[in-house]
mmCIF file of C-alpha atoms in Angstrom:
data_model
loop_
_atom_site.group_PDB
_atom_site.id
_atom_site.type_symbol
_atom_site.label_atom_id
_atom_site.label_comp_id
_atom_site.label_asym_id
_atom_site.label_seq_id
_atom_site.Cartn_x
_atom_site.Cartn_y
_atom_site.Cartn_z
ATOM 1 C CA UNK A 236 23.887 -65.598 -51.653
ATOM 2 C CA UNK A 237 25.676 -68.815 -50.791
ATOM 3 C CA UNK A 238 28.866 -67.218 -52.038
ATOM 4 C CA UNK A 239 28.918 -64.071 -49.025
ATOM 5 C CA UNK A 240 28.260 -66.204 -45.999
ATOM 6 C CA UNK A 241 31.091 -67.943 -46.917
ATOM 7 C CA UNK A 242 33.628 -64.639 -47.969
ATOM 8 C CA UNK A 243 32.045 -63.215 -45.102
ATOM 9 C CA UNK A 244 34.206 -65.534 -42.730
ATOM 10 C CA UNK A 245 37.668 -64.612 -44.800
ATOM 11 C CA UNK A 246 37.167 -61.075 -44.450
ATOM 12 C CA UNK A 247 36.459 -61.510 -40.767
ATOM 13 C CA UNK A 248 40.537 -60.453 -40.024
ATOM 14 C CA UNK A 249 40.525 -58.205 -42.910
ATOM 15 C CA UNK A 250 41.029 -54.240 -41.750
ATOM 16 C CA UNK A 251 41.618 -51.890 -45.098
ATOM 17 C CA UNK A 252 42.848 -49.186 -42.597
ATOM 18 C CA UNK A 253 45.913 -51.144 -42.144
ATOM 19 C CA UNK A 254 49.259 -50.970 -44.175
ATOM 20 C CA UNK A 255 50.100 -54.332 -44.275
ATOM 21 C CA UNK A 256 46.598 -55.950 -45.253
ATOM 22 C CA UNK A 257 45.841 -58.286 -48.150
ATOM 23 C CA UNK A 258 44.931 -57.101 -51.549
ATOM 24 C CA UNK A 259 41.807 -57.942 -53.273
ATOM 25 C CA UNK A 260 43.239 -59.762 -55.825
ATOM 26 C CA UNK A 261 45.373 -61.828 -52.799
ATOM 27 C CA UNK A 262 42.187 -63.158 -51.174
ATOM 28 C CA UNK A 263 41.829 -66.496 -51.294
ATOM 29 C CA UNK A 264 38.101 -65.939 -52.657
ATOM 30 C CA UNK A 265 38.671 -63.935 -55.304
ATOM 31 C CA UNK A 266 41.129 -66.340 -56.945
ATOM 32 C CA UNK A 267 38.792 -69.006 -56.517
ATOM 33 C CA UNK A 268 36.193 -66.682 -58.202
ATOM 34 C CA UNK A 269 38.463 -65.803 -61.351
ATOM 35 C CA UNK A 270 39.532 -69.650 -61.849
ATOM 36 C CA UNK A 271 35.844 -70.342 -61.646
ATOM 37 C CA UNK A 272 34.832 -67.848 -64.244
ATOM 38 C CA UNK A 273 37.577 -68.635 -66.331
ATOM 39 C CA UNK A 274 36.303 -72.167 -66.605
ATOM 40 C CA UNK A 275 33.169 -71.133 -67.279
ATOM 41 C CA UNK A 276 34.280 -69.003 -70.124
ATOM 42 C CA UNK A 277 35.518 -71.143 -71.844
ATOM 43 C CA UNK A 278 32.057 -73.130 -73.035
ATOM 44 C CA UNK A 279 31.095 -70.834 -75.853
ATOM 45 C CA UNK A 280 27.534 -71.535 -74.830
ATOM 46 C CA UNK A 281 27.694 -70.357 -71.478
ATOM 47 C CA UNK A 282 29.053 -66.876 -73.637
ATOM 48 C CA UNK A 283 25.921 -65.080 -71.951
ATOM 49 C CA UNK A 284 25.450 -66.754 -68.526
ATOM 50 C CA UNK A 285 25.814 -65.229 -64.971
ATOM 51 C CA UNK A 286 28.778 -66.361 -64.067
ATOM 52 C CA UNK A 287 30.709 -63.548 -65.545
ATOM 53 C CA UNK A 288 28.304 -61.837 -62.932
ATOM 54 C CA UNK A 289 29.453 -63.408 -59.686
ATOM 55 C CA UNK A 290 32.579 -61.339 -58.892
ATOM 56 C CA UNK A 291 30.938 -57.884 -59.695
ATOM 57 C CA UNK A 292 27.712 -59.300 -57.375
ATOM 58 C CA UNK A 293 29.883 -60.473 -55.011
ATOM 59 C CA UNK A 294 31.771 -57.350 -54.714
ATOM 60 C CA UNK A 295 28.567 -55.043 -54.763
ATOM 61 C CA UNK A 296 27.120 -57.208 -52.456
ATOM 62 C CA UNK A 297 29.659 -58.027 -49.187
ATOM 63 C CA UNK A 298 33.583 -56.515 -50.305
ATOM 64 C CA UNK A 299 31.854 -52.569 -50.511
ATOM 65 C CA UNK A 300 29.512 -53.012 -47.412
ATOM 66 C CA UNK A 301 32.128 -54.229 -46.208
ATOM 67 C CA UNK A 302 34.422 -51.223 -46.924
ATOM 68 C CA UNK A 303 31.952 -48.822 -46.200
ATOM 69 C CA UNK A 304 31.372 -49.564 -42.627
ATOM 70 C CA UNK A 305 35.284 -49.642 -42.231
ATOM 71 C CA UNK A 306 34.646 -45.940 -43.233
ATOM 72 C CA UNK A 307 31.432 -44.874 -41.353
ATOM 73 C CA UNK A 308 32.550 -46.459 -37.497
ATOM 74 C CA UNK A 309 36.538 -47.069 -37.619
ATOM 75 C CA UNK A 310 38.578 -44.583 -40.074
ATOM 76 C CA UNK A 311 39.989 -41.552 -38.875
ATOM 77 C CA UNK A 312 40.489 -39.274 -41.694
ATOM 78 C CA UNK A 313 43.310 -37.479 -40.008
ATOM 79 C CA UNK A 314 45.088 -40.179 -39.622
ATOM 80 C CA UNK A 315 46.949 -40.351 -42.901
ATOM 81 C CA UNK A 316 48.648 -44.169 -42.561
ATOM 82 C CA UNK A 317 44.723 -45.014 -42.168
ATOM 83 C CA UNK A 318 43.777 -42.794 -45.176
ATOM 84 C CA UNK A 319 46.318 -44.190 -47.161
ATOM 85 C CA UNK A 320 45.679 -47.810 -47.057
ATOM 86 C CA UNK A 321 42.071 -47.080 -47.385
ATOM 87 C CA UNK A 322 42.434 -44.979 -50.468
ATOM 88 C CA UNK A 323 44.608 -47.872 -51.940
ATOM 89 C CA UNK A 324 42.093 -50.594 -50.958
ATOM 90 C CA UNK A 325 39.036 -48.459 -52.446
ATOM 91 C CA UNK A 326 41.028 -47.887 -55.895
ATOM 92 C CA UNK A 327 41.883 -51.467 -56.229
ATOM 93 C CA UNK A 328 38.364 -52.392 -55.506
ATOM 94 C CA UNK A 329 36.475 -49.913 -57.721
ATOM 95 C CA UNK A 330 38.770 -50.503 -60.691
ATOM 96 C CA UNK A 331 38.215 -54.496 -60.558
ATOM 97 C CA UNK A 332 34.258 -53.689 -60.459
ATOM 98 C CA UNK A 333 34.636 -51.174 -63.448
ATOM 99 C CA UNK A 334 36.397 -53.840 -65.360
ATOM 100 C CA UNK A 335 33.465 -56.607 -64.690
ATOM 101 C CA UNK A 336 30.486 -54.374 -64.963
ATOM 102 C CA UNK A 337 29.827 -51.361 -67.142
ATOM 103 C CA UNK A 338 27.406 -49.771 -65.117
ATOM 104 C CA UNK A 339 28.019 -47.193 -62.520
ATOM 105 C CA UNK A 340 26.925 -49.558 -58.990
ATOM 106 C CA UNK A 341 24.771 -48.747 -56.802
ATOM 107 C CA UNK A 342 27.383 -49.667 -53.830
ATOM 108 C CA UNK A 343 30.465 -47.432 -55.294
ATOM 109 C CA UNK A 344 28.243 -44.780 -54.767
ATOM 110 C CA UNK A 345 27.096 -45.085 -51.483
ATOM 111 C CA UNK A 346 30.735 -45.738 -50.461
ATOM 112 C CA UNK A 347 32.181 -42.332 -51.749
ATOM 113 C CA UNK A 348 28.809 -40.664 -50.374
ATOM 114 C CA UNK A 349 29.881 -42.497 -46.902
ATOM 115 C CA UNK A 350 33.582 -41.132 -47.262
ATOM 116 C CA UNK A 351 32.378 -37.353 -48.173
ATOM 117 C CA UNK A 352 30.162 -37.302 -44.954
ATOM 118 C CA UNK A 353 32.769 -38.799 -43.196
ATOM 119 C CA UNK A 354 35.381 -35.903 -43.828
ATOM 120 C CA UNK A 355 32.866 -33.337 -43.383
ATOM 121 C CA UNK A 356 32.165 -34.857 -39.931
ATOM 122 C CA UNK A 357 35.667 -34.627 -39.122
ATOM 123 C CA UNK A 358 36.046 -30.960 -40.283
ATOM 124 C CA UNK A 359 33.239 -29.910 -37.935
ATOM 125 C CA UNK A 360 33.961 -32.200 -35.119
ATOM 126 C CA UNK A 361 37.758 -32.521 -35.177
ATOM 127 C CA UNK A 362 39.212 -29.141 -36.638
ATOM 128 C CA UNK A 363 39.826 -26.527 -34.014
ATOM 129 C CA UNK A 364 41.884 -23.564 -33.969
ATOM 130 C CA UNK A 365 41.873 -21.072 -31.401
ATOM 131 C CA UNK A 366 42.771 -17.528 -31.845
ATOM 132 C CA UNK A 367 44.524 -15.848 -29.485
ATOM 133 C CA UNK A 368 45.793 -12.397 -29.229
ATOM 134 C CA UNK A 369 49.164 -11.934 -30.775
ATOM 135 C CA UNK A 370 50.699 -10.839 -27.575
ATOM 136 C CA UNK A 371 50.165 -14.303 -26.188
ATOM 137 C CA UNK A 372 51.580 -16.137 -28.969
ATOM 138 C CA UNK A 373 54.602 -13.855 -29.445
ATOM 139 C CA UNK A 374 56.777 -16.205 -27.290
ATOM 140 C CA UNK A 375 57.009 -19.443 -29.569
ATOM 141 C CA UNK A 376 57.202 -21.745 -26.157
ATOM 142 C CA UNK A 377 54.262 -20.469 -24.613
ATOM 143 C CA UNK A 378 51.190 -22.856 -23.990
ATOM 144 C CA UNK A 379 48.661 -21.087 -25.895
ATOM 145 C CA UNK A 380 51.445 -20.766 -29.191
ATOM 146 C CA UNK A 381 52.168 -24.398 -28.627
ATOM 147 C CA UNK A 382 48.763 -25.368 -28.610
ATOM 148 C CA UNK A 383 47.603 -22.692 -31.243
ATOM 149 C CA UNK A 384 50.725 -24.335 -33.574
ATOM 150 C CA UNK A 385 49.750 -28.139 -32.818
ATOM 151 C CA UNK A 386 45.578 -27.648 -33.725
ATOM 152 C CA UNK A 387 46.897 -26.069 -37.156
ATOM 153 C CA UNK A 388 49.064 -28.205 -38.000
ATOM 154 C CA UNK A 389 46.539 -31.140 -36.891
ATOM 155 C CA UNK A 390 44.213 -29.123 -39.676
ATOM 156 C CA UNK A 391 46.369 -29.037 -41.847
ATOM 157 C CA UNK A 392 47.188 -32.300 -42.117
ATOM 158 C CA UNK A 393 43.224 -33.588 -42.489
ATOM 159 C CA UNK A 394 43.341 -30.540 -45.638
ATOM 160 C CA UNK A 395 45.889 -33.079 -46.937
ATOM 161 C CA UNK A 396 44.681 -36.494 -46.216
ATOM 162 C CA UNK A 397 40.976 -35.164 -48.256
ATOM 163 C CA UNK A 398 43.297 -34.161 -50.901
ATOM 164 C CA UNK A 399 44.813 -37.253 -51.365
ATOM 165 C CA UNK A 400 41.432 -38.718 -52.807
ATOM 166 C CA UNK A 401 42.048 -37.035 -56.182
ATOM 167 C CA UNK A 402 41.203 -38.927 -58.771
ATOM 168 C CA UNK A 403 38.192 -41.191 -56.802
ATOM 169 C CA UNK A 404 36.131 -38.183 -55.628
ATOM 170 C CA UNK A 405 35.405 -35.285 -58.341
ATOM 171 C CA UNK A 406 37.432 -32.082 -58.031
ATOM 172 C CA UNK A 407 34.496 -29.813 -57.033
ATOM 173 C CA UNK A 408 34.018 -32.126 -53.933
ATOM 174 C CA UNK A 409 37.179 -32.109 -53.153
ATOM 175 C CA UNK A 410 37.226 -28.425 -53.436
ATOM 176 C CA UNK A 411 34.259 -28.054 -51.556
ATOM 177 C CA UNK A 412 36.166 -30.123 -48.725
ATOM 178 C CA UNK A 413 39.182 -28.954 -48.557
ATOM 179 C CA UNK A 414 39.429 -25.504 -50.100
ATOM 180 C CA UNK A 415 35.885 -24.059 -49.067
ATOM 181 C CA UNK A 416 35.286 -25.870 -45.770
ATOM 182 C CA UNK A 417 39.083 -26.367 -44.427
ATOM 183 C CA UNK A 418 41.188 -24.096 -45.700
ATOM 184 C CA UNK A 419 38.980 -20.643 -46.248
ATOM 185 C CA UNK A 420 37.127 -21.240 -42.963
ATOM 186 C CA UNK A 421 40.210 -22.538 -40.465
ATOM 187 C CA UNK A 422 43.461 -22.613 -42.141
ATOM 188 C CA UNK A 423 43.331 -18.946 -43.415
ATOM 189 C CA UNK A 424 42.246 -17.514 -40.034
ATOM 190 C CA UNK A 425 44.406 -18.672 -38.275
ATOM 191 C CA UNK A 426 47.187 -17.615 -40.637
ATOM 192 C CA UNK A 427 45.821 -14.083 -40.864
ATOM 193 C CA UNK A 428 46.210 -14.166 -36.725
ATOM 194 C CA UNK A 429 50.121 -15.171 -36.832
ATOM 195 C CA UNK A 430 53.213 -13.445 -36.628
ATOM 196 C CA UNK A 431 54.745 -12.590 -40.327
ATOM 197 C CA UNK A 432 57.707 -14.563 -40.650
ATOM 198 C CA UNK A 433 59.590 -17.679 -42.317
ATOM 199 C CA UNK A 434 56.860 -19.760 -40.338
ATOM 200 C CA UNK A 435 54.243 -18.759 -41.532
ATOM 201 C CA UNK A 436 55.940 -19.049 -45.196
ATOM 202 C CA UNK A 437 56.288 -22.668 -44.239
ATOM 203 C CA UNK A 438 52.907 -23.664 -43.877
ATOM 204 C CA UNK A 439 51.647 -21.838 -46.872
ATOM 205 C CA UNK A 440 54.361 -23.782 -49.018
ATOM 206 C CA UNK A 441 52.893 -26.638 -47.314
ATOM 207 C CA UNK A 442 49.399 -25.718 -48.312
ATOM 208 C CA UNK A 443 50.202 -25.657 -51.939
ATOM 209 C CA UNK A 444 52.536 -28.486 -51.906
ATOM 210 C CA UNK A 445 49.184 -30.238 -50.950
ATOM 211 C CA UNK A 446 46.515 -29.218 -53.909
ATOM 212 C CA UNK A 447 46.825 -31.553 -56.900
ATOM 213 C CA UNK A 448 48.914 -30.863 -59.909
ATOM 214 C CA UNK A 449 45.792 -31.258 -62.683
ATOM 215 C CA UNK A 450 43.787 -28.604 -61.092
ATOM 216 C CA UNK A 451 46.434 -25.715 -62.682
ATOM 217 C CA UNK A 452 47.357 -27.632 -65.639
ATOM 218 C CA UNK A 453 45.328 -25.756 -67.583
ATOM 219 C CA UNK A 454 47.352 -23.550 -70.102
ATOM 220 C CA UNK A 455 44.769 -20.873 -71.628
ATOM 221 C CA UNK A 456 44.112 -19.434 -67.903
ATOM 222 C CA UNK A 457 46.540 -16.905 -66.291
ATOM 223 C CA UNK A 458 43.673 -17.107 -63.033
ATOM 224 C CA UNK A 459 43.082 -19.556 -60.183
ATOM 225 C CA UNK A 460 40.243 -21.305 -59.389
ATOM 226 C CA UNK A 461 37.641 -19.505 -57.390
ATOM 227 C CA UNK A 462 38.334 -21.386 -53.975
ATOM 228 C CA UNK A 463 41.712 -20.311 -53.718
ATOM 229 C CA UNK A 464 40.898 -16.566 -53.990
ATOM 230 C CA UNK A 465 40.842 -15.853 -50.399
ATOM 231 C CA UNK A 466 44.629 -17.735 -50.011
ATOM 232 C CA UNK A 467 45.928 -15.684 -52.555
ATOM 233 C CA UNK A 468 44.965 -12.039 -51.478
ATOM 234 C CA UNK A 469 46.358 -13.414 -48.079
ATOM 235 C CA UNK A 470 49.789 -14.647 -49.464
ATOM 236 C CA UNK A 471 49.893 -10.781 -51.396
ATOM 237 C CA UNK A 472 48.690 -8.711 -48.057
ATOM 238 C CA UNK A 473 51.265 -11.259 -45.999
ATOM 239 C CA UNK A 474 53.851 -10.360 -48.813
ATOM 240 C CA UNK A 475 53.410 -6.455 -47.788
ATOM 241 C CA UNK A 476 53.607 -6.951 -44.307
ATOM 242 C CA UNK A 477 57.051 -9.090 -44.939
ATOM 243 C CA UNK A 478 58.517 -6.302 -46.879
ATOM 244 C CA UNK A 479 57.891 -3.783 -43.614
ATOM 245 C CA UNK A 480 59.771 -6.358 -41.369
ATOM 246 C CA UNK A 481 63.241 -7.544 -40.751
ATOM 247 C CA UNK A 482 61.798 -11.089 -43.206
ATOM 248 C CA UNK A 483 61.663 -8.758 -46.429
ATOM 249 C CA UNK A 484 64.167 -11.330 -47.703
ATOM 250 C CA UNK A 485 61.529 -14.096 -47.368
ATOM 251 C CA UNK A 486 58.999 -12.142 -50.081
ATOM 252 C CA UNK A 487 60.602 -13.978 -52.731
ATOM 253 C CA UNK A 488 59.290 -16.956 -51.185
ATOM 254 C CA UNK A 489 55.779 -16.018 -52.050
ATOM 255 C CA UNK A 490 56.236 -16.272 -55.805
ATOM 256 C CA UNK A 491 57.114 -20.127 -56.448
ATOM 257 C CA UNK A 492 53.665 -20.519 -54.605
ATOM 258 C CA UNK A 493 51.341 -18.410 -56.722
ATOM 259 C CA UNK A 494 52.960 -19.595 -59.428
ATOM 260 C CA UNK A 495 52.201 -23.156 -58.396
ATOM 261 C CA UNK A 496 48.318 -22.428 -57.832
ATOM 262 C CA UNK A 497 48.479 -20.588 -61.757
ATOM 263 C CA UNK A 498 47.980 -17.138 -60.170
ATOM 264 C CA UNK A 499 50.165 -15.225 -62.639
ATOM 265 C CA UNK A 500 48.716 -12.170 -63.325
ATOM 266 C CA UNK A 501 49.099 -11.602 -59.331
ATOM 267 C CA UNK A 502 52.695 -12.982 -60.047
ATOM 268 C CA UNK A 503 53.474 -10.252 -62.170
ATOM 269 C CA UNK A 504 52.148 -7.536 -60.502
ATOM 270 C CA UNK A 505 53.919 -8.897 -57.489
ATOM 271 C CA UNK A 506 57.002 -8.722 -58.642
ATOM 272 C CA UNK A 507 56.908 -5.604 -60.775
ATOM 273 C CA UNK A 508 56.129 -4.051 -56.966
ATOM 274 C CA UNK A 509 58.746 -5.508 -55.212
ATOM 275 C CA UNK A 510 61.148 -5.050 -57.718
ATOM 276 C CA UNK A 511 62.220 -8.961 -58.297
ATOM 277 C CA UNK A 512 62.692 -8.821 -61.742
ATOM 278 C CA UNK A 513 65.793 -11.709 -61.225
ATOM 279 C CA UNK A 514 63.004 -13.722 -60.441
#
């Protein structure tokens, strides 16, 4: 209690969100902290006293609060220089409290909860892509194309910034974020409404560039995960139409990605259809 007023008034500059701001381990406080306990340490008798406590309290008690407010009231999860440096600050900060206290706290949790409904708010509020008929959009420089483009785009990149909290949030949040709320609900739409063509390739290469390595690392399964299901029958009925059009040259594009998202048995069938046997 006597330590946070004090902490309180060094964090008063401090903004996570930011690039260039100071480290946990750089604060002035938390050095003074570690000497402390180090000191205290070293009395054998004092083996079992609270002071090994103080920087877990102190961390539980005014550095999460702290964080979490940054993320209820100030972070905008599509901005990815913001998501960033907040991912980086939460990773540093939860691993230093896992190393001084076994226990799962109270405050870690309620900062990931704040961060899930957080994202969720932005995919409800934020994400908007209008569908117009293809006539409209046929001419790239129109104002309903160039608006149609920059709101993907603009969804697209949110799908990536909740992606890049693999590895603090668990995978079926994440997929439950990004896969079933963002991508099957907006993303996918609004591909299924575009012109066939090398574009539209882009953006799904961009898609799976996106989803995290160690959810396909599995060897013993030739399927995807569930979530995906609706991207891949998109990326095979997007492959057909290619094949009718002058971009039948850009099919072969379509098998690095469901190769990358571990949908082989599609991948085979795909190209025993389209003849790509080079492949």
């Amino acid at each position: 209690k006597l330590l946070n007023p004090l902490i309180r008034v060094q964090l008063i500059d401090w903004n996570p969100l930011k690039c260039d701001a100071i480290g946990l381990k750089q604060m002035p406080w938390f050095t003074s902290i570690e000497e402390f306990m180090a000191n205290s340490m070293e009395d054998s008798k004092k083996e079992d006293s609270s002071d090994k406590k103080i920087l877990s309290a102190v961390i539980n008690k005014t550095i999460i609060p702290r964080l979490t407010d940054f993320v209820e009231f100030i972070w905008d999860p599509l901005s990815t220089s913001q998501t960033t440096s907040l991912i980086t600050h939460c990773r540093l900060i939860l691993e230093e409290l896992s190393t001084c206290a076994n226990e799962v706290s109270k405050g870690k949790q309620d900062l990931l909860k704040s961060v899930v409904v957080r994202m969720k708010k932005a995919i409800e509020d934020d994400v908007f892509i209008p569908l117009y008929p293809k006539s409209t959009v046929e001419n790239k420089t129109s104002p309903h194309s160039k608006f149609q483009e920059r709101q993907f785009w603009s969804g697209l990149k949110l799908f990536r910034n909740i992606l890049l909290w693999n590895g603090l949030l668990p995978d079926d949040t994440l997929q439950e974020l990004g896969l079933g709320k963002l991508l099957n609900r907006y993303l996918i739409i609004a591909l299924l409404n575009a012109i066939p063509g090398p574009d539209v390739v882009k953006k799904c290469n961009q898609i799976a560039a996106y989803l995290p390595e160690k959810w396909f690392q599995s060897s013993a399964t030739r399927t995807s995960i569930p979530q995906l299901e609706n991207f891949i029958q998109f990326l095979l009925q997007f492959a057909h139409k290619l094949s009718r059009s002058e971009f039948r040259d850009e099919v072969k594009e379509i098998i690095p990605i469901l190769v990358k998202i571990k949908a082989l048995n599609q991948a085979e069938s795909f190209i025993e259809e389209y003849h790509l046997d080079d492949l």
